Short mmCIF file of C-alpha atoms and ligand atoms in Angstrom, two decimals:
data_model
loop_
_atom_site.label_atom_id
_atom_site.label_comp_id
_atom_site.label_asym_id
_atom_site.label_seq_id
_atom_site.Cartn_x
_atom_site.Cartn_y
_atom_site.Cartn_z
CA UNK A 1 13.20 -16.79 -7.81
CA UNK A 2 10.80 -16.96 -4.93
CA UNK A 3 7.22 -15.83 -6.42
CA UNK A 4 5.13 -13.31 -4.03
CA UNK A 5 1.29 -14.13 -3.05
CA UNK A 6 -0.44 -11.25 -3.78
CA UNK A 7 -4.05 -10.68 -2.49
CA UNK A 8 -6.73 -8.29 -4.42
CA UNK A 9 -9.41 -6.85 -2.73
CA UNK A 10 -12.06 -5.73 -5.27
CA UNK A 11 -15.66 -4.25 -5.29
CA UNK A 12 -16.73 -4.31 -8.60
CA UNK A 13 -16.05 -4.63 -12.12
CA UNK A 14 -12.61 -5.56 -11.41
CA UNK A 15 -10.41 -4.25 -14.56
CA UNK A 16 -7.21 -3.44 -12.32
CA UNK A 17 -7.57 -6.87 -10.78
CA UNK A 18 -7.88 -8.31 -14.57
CA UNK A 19 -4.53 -6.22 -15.57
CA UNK A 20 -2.47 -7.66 -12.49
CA UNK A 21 -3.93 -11.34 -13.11
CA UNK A 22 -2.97 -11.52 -17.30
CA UNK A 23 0.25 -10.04 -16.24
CA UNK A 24 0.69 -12.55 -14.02
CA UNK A 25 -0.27 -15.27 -16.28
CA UNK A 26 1.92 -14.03 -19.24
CA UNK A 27 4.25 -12.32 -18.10
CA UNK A 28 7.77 -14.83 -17.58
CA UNK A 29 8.87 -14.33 -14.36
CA UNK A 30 6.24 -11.89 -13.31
CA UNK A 31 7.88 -12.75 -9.80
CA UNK A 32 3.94 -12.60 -8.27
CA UNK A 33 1.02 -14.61 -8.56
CA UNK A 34 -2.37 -13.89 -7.79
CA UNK A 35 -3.22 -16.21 -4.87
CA UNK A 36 -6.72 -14.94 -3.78
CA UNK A 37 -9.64 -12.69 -4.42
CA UNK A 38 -11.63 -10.83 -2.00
CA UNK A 39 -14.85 -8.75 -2.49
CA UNK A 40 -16.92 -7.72 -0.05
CA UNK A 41 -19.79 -7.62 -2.84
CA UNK A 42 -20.62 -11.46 -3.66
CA UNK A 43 -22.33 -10.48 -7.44
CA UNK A 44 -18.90 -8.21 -8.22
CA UNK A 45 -17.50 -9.03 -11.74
CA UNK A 46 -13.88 -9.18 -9.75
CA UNK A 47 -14.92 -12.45 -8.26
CA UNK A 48 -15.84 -13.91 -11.91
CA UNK A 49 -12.67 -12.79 -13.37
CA UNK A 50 -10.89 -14.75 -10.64
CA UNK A 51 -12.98 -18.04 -11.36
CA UNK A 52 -11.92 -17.76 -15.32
CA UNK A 53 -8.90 -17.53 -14.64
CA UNK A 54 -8.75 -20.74 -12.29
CA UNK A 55 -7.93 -17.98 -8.69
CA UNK A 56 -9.65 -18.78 -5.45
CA UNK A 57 -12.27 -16.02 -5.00
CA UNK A 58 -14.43 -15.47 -2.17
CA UNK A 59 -17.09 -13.09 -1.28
CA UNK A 60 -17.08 -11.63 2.66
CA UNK A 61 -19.92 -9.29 3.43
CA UNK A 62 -20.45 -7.40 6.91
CA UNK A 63 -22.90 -9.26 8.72
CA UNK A 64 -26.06 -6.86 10.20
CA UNK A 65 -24.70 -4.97 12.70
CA UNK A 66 -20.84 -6.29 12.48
CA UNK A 67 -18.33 -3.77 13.38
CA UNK A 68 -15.55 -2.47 10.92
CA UNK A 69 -12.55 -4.03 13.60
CA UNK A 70 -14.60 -7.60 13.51
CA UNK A 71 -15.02 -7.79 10.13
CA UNK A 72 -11.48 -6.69 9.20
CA UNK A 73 -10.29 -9.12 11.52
CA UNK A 74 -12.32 -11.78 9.77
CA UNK A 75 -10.81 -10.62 6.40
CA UNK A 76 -7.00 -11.29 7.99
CA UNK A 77 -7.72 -14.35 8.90
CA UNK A 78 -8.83 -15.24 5.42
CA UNK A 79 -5.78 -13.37 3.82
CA UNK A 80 -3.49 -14.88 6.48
CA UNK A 81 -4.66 -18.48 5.27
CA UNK A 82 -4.09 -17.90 1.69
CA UNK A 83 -0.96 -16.64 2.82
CA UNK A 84 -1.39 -13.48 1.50
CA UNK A 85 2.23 -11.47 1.69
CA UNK A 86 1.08 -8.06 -0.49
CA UNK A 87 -2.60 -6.68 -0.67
CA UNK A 88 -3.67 -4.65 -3.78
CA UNK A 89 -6.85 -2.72 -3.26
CA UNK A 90 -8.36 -2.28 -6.68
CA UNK A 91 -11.55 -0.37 -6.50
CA UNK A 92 -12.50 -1.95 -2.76
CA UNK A 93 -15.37 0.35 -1.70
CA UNK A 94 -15.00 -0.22 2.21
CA UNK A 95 -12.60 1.35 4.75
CA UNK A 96 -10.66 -0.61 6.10
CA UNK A 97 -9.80 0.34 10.22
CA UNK A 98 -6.63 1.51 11.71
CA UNK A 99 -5.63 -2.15 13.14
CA UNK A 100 -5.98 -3.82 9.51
CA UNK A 101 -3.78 -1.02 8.28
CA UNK A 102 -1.07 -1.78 10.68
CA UNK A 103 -1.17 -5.33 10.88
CA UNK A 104 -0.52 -5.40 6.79
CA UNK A 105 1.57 -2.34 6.55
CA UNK A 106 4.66 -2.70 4.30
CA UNK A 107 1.94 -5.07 2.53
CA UNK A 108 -0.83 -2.85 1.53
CA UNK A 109 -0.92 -0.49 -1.61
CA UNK A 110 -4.10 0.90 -3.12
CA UNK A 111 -4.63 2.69 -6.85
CA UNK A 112 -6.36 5.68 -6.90
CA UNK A 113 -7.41 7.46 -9.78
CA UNK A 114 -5.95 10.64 -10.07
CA UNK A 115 -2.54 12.50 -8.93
CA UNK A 116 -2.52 12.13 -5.47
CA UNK A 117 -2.68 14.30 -3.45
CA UNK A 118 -4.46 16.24 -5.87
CA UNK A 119 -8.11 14.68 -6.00
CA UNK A 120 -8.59 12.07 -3.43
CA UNK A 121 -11.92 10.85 -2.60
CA UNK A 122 -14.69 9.48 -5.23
CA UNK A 123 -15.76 11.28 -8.70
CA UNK A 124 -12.37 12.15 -9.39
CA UNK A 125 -12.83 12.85 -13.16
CA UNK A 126 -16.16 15.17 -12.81
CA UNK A 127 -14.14 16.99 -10.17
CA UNK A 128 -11.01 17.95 -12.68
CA UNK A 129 -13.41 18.63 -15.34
CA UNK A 130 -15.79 20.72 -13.22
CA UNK A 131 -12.46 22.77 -12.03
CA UNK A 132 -11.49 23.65 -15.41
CA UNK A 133 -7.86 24.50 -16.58
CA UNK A 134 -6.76 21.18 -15.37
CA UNK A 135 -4.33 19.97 -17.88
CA UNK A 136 -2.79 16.77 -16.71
CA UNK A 137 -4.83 13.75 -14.41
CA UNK A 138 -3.72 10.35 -14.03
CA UNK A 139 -3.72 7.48 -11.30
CA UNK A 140 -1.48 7.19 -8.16
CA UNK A 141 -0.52 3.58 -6.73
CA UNK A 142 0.71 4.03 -2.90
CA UNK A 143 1.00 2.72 0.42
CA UNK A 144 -1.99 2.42 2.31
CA UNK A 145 -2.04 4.10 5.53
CA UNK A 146 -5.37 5.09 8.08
CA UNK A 147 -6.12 8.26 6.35
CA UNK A 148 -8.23 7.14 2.86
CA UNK A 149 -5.82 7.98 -0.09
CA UNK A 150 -3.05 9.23 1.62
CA UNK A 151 0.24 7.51 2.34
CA UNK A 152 3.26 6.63 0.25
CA UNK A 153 3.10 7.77 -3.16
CA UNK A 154 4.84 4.71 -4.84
CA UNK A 155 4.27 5.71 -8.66
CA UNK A 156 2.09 7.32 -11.18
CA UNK A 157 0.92 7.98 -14.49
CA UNK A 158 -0.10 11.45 -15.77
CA UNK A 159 -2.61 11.45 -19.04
CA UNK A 160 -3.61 14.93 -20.55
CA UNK A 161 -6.97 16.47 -20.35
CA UNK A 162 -8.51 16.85 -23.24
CA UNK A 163 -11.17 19.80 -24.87
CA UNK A 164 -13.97 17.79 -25.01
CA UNK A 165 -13.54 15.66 -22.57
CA UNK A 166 -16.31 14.46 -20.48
CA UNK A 167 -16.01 12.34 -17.03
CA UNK A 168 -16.66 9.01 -19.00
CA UNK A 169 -14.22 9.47 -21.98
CA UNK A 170 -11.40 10.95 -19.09
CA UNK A 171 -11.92 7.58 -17.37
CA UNK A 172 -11.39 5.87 -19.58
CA UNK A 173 -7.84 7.23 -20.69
CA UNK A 174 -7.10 7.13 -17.31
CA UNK A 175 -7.98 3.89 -16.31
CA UNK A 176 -5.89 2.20 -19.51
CA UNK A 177 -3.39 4.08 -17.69
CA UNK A 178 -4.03 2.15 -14.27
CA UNK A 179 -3.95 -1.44 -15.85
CA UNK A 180 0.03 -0.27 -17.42
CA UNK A 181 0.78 1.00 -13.36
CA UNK A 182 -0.36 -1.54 -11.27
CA UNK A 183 1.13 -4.41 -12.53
CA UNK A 184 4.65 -2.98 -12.83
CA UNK A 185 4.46 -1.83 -9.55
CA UNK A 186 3.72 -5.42 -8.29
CA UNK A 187 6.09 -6.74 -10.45
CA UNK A 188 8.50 -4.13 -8.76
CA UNK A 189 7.36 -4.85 -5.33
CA UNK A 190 7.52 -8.64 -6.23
CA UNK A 191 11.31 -8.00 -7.28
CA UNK A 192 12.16 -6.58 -4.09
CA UNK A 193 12.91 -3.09 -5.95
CA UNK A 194 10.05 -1.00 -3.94
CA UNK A 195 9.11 -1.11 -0.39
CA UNK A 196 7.30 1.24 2.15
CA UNK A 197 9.20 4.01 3.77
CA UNK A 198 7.03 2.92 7.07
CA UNK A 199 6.85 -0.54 6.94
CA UNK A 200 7.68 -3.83 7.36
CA UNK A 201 7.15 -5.13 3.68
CA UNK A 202 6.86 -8.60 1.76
CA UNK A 203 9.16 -10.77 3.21
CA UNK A 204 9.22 -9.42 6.82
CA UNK A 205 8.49 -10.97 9.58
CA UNK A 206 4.56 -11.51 9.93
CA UNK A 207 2.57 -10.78 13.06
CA UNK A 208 -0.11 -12.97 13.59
CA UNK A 209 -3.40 -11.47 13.69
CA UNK A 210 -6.37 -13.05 16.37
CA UNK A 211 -9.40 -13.38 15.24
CA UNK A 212 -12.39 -11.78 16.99
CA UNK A 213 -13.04 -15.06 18.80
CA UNK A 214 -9.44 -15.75 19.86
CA UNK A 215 -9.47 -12.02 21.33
CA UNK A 216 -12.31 -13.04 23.93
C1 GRF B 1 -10.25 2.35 -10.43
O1 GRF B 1 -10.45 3.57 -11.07
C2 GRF B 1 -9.34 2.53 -9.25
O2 GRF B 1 -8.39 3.53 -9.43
C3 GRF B 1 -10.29 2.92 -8.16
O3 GRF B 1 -11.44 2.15 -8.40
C4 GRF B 1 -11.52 1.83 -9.78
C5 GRF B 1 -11.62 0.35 -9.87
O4 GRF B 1 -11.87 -0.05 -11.20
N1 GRF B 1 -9.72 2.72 -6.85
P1 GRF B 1 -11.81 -1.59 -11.56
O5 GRF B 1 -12.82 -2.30 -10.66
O6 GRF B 1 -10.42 -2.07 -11.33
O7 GRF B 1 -12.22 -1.67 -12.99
#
């Protein structure tokens, strides 16, 4: 069975990214291996976890003054050369422009902590706790498209709300929840099972992307 090259883009501590790379490692026939790391944060803990477990990693900051489009661009090129045919964006902290959506659309899927569309956007667990009444949060893995957390919904897991709760110990239950979602997702994705309503997908045909330079 062919295996899928899957590509994670991560800011920071990196758990999802750890979750998808030991079920990669374990798992027999996971169908999907993790062929590159990306942060845009060269100290993240993502790009560690990547060296321990023997995955290229490499760090790509914005340069002073760079625009989104030319550093997106840049980032293409380096998925394109690790040949990069799905993108998980596990906590990646930067926006990423309308062309890098559409070149890798079909290819891109994002987890976002809670049940989309309920919640998008950052503090998630402070917000349902600061609503009060809500009874059931969770994660959402989906297609990425232009609009930040929107697209797709491909799956998700609910987890209760607790009395008592406060943002940190919510989190927490939800984010155990994200490293059981994301990885069966790939591995679904990987199988050929799942594919975006909108796109192209894994295994399409790939359009070559310029780089900045070759655009001149
Ligand atoms: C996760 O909660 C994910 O849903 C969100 O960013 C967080 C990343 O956590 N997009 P980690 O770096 O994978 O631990």
């Amino acid at each position: 069975m062919a295996v899928l090259n899957v590509a994670v883009l991560a800011s920071g501590r990196g758990s999802n990214l750890q979750a998808l790379l030991d079920r990669a490692a374990v798992a027999a026939g996971a169908g999907f291996r993790i062929a590159l790391v990306v942060s845009d944060q060269p100290g993240a803990a993502a790009l560690e976890r990547a060296a321990t477990a023997g995955v290229s990693a490499v760090a790509i900051e914005p340069a002073a003054g760079e625009r989104r489009a030319a550093f997106d661009a840049r980032l293409s090129v380096v998925l394109e050369r690790a040949g990069a045919e799905l993108i998980c964006l596990a906590g990646f902290m930067r926006i990423l422009g309308p062309a890098f959506v559409d070149r890798w659309r079909g290819r891109l899927i994002n987890i976002h902590p809670s049940l989309l569309p309920a919640y998008p956007g950052l503090d998630t667990h402070a917000r349902v706790l600061r609503d009060g009444g809500v009874r059931r949060h969770g994660c959402t893995v989906h297609w990425v498209r232009s609009e930040v957390d929107a697209g797709p919904v491909i799956a998700q897991a609910a987890v209760p709300v607790r009395p008592g709760d406060d943002p940190a110990t919510l989190a927490a239950r939800v984010l155990s929840a994200e490293h059981g979602l994301y990885p069966e997702v790939v591995a679904a994705i990987a199988a050929g099972r799942l594919s975006d309503p909108g796109g192209i997908g894994p295994g399409g045909p790939v359009q070559p992307t310029m780089s900045s330079a070759e655009k001149k």
